[in-house]
CSV table of N, CA and C in Angstrom, one decimal:
chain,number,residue,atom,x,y,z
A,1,UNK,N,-1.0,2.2,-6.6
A,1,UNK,CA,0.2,2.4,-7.4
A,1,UNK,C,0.7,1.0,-7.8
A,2,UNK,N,1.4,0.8,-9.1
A,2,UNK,CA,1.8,-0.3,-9.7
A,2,UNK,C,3.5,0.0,-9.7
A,3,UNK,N,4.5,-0.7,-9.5
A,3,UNK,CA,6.0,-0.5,-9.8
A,3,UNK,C,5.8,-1.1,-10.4
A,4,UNK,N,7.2,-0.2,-11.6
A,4,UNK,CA,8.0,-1.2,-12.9
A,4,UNK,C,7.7,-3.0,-13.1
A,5,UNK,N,7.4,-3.8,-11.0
A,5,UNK,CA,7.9,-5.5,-11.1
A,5,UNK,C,6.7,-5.6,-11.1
A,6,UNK,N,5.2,-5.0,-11.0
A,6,UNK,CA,3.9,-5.1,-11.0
A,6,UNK,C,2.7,-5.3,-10.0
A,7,UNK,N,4.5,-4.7,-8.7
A,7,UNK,CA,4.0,-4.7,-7.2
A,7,UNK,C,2.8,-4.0,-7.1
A,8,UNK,N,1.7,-4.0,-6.8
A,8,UNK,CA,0.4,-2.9,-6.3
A,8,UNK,C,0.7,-3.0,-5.0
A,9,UNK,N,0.2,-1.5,-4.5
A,9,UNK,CA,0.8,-1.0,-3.0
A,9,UNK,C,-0.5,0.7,-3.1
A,10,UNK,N,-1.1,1.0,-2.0
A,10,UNK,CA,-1.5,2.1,-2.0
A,10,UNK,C,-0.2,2.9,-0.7
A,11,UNK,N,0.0,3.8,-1.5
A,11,UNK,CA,1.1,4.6,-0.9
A,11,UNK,C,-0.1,5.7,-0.1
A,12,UNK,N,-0.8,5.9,0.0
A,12,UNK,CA,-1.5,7.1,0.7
A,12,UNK,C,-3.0,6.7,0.8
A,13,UNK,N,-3.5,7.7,1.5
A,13,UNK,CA,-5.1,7.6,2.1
A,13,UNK,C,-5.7,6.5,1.9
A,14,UNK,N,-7.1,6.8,2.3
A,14,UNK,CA,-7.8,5.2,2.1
A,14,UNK,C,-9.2,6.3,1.7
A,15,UNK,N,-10.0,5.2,1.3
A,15,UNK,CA,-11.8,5.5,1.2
A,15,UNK,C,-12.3,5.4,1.8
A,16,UNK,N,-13.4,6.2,2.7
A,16,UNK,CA,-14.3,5.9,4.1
A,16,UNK,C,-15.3,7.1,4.4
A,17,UNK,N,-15.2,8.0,2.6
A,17,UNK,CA,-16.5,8.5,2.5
A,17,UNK,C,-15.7,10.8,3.3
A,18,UNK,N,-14.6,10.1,3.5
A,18,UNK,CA,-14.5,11.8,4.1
A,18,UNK,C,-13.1,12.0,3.1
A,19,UNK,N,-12.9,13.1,3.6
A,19,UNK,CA,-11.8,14.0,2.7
A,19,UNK,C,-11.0,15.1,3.1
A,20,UNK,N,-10.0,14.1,4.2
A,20,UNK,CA,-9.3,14.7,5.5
A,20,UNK,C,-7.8,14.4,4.8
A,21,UNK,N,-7.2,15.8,4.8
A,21,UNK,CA,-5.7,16.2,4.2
A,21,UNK,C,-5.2,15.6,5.4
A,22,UNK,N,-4.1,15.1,4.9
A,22,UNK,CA,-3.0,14.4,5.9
A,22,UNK,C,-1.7,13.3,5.0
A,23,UNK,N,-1.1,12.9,6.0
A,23,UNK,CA,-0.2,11.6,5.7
A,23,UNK,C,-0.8,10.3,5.2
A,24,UNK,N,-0.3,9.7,4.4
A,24,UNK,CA,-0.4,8.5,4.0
A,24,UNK,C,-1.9,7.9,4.6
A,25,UNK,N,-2.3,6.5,5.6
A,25,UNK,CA,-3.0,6.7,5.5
A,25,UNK,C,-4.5,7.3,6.4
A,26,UNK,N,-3.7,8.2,6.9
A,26,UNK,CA,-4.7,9.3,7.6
A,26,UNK,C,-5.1,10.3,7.0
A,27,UNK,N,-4.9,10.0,5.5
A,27,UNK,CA,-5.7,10.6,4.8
A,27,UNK,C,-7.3,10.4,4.1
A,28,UNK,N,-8.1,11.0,3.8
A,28,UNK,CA,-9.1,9.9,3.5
A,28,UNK,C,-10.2,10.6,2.2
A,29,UNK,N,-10.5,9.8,0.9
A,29,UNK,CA,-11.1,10.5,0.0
A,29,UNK,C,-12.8,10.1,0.2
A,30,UNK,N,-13.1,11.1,-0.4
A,30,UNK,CA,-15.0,10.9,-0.6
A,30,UNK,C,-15.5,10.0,-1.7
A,31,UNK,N,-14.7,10.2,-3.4
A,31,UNK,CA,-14.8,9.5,-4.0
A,31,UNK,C,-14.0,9.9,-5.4
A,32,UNK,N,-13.1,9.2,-4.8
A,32,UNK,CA,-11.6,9.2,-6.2
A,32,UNK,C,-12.1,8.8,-7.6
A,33,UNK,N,-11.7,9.8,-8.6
A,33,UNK,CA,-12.3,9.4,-10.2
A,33,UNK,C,-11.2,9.2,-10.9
A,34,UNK,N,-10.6,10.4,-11.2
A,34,UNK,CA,-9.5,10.8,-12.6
A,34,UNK,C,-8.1,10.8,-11.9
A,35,UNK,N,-7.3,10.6,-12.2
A,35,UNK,CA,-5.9,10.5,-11.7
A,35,UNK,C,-5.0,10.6,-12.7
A,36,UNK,N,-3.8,11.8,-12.4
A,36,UNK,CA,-2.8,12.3,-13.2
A,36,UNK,C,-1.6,12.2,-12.0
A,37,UNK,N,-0.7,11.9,-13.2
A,37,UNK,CA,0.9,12.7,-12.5
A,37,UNK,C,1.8,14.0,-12.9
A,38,UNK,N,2.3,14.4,-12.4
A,38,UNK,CA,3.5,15.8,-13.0
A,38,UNK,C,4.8,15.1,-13.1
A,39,UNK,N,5.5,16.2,-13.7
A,39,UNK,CA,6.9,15.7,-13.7
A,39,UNK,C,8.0,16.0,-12.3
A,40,UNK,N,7.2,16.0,-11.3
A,40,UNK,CA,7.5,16.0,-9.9
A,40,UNK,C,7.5,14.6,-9.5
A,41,UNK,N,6.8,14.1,-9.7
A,41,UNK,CA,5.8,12.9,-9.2
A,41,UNK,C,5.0,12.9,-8.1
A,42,UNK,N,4.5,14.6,-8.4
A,42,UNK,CA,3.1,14.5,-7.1
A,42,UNK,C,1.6,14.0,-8.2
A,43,UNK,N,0.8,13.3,-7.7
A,43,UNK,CA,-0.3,12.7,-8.3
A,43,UNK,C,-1.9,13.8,-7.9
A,44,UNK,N,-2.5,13.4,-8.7
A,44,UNK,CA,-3.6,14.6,-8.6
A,44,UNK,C,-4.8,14.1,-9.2
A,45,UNK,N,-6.1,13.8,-8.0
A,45,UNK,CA,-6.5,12.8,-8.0
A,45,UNK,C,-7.8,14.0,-8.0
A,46,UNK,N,-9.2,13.5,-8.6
A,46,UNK,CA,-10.4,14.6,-8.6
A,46,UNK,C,-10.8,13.4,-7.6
A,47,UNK,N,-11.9,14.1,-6.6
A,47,UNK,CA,-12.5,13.7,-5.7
A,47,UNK,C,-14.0,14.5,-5.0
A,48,UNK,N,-14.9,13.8,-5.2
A,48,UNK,CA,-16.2,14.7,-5.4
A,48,UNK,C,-15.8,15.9,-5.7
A,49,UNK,N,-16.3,16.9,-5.4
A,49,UNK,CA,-16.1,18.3,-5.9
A,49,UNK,C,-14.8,18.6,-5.2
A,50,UNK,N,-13.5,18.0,-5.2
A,50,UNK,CA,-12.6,18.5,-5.3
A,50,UNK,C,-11.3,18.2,-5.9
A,51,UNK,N,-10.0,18.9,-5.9
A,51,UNK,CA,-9.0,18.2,-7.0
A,51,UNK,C,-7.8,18.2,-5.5
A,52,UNK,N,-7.2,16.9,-5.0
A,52,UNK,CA,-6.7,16.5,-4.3
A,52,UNK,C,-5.3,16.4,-5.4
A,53,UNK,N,-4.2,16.6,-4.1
A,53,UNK,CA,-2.9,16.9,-4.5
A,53,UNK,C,-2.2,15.8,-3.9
A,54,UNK,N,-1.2,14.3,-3.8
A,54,UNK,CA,-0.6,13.9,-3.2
A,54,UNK,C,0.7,13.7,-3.8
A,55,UNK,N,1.8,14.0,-2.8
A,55,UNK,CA,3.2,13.9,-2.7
A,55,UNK,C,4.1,12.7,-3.0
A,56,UNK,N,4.7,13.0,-3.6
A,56,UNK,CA,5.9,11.9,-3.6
A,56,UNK,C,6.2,11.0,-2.3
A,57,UNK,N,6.2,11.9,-1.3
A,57,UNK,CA,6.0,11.3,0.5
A,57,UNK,C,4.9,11.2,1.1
A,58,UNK,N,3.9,10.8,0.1
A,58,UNK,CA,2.6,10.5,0.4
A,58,UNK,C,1.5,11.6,1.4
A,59,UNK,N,1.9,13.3,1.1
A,59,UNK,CA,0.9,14.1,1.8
A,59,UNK,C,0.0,14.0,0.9
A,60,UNK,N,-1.4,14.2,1.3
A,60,UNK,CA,-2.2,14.6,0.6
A,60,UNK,C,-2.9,15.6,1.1
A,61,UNK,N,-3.4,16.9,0.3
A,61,UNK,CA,-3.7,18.2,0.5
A,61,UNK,C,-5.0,18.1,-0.4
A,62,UNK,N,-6.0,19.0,-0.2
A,62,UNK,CA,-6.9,19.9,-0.9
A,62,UNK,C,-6.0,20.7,-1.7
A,63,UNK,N,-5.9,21.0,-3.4
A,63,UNK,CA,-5.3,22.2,-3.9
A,63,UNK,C,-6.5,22.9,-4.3
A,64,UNK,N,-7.7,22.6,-4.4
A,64,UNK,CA,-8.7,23.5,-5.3
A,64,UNK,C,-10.1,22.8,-4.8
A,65,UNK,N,-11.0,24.0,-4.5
A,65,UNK,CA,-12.2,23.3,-4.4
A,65,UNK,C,-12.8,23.1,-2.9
A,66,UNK,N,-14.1,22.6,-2.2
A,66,UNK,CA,-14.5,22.1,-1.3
A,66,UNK,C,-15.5,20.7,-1.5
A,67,UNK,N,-16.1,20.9,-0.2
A,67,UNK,CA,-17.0,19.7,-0.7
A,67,UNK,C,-18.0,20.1,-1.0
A,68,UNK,N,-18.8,21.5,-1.2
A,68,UNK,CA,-19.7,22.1,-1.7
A,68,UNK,C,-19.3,22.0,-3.4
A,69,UNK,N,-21.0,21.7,-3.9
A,69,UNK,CA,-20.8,21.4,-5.4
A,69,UNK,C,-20.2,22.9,-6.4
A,70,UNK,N,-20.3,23.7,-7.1
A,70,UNK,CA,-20.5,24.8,-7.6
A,70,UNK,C,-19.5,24.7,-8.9
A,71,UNK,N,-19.4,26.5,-9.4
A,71,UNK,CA,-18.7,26.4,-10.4
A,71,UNK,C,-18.0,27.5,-10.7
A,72,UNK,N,-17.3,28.0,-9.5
A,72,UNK,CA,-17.1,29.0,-9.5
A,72,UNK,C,-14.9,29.1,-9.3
A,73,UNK,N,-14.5,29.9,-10.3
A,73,UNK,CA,-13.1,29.9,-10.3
A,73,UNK,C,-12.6,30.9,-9.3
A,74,UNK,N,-11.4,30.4,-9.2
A,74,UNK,CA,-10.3,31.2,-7.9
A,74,UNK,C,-9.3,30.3,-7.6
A,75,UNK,N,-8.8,31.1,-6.4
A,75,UNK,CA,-7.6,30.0,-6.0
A,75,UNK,C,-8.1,29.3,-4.5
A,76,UNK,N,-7.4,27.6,-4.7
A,76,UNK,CA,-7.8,27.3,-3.3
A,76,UNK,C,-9.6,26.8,-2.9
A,77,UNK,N,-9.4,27.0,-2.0
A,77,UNK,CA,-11.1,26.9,-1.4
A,77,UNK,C,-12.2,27.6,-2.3
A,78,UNK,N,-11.7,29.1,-2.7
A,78,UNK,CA,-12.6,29.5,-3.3
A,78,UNK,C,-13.1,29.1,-5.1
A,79,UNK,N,-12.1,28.2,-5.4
A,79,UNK,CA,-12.7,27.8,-6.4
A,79,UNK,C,-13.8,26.3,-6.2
A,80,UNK,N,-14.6,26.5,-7.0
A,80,UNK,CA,-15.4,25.5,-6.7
A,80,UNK,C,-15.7,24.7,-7.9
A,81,UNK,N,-16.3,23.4,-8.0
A,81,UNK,CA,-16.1,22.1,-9.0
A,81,UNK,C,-17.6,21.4,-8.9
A,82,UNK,N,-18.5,21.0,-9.9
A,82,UNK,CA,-19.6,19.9,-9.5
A,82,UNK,C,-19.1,18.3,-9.9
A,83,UNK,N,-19.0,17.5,-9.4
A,83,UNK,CA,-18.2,16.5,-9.6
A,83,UNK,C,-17.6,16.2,-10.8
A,84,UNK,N,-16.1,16.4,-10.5
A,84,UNK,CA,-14.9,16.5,-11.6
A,84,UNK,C,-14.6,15.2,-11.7
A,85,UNK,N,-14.8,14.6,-13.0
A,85,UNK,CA,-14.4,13.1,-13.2
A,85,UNK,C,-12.6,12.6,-13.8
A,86,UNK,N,-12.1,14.1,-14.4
A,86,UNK,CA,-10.8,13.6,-14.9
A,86,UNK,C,-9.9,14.7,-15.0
A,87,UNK,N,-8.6,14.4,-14.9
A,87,UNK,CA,-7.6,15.3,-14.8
A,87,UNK,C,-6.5,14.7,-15.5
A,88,UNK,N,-5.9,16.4,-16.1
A,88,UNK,CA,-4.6,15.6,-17.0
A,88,UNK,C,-3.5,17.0,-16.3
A,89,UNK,N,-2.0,17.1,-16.6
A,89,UNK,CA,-1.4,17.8,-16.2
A,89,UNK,C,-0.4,18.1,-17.8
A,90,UNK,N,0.0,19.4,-17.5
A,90,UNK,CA,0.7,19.1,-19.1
A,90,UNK,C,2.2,19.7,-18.8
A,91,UNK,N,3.0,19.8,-19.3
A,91,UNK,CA,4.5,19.4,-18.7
A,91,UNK,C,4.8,21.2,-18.6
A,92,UNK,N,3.8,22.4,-18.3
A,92,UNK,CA,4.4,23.5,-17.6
A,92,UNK,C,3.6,23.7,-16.5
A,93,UNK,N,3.1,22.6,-15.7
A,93,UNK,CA,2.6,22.2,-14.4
A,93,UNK,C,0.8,23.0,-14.4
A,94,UNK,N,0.3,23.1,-15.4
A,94,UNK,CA,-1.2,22.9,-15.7
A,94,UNK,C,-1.8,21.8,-15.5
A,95,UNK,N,-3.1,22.5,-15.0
A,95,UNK,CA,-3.9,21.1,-14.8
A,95,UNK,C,-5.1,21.2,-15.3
A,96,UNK,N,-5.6,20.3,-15.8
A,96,UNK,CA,-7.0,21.0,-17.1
A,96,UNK,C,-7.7,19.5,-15.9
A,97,UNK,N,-8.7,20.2,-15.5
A,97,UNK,CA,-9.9,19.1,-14.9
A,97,UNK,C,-11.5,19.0,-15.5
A,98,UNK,N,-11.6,17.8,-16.1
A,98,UNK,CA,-12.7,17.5,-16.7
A,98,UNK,C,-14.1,17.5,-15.8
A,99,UNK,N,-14.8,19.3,-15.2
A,99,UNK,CA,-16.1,19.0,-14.4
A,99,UNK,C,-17.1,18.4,-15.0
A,100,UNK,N,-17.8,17.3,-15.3
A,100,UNK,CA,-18.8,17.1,-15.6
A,100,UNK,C,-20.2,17.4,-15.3
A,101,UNK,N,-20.6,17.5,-14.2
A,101,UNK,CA,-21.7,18.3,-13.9
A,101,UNK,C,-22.1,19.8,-14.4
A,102,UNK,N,-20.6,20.2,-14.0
A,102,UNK,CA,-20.7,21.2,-15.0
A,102,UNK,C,-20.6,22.0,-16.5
A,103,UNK,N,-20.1,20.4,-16.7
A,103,UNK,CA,-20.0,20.3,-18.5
A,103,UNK,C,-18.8,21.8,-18.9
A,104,UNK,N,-17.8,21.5,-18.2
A,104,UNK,CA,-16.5,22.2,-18.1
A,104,UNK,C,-15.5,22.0,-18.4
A,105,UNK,N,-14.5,22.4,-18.9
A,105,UNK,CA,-13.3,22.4,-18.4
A,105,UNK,C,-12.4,23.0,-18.0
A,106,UNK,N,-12.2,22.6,-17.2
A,106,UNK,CA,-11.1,24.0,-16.3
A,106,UNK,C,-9.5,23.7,-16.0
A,107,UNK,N,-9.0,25.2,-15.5
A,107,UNK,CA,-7.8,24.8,-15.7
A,107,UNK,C,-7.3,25.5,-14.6
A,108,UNK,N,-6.2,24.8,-14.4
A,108,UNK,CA,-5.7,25.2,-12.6
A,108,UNK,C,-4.1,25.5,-13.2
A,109,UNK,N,-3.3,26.5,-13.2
A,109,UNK,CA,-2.3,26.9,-13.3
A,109,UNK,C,-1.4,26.7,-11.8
A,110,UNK,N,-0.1,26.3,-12.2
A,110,UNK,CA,0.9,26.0,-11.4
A,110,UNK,C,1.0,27.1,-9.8
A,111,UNK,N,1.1,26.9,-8.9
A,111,UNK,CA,1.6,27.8,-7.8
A,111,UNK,C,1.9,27.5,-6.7
């Protein structure tokens, strides 16, 4: 994260190859690509085959997806992703994710 004075600071997780939901930095990604914000200011980060959710108070959640590759839609776990490289959010809390392996794009509605 960059503030307005051009401070850099990682407010949450770290990298170390896993992708354990938690607090700040007990959280941990497999391999962070595309990164969006909402008008919340929770951040929404794709991470091998999944689309990671983190908080204003720095939780970070699984919202969609596992670590198994696939391409299959649903909510949660049961949707599945082959490594998603980008994500955008659009201001009625959509989330359109660029799968690349799958040569996709998909779209995760607000809930």
């Amino acid at each position: 994260m960059i503030d307005p004075a051009g401070v850099v600071t990682t407010p949450s997780a770290t990298w170390n190859g896993g992708n354990q939901d938690g607090t700040g930095t007990a959280a941990t990604f497999t391999g962070p690509a595309g990164v969006a914000s909402d008008a919340f200011g929770n951040v929404y980060v794709t991470d091998s085959n999944e689309i990671r959710k983190v908080t204003p108070a720095g939780v970070v959640t699984t919202l969609a997806g596992t670590v198994t590759a696939g391409s299959a839609n649903g909510l949660g776990s049961a949707a599945s992703f082959d490594e998603p490289t980008g994500v955008a959010a659009d201001p009625a809390g959509n989330l359109y994710v660029a799968d690349s392996a799958d040569k996709e794009i998909r779209k995760i509605a607000p809930h």
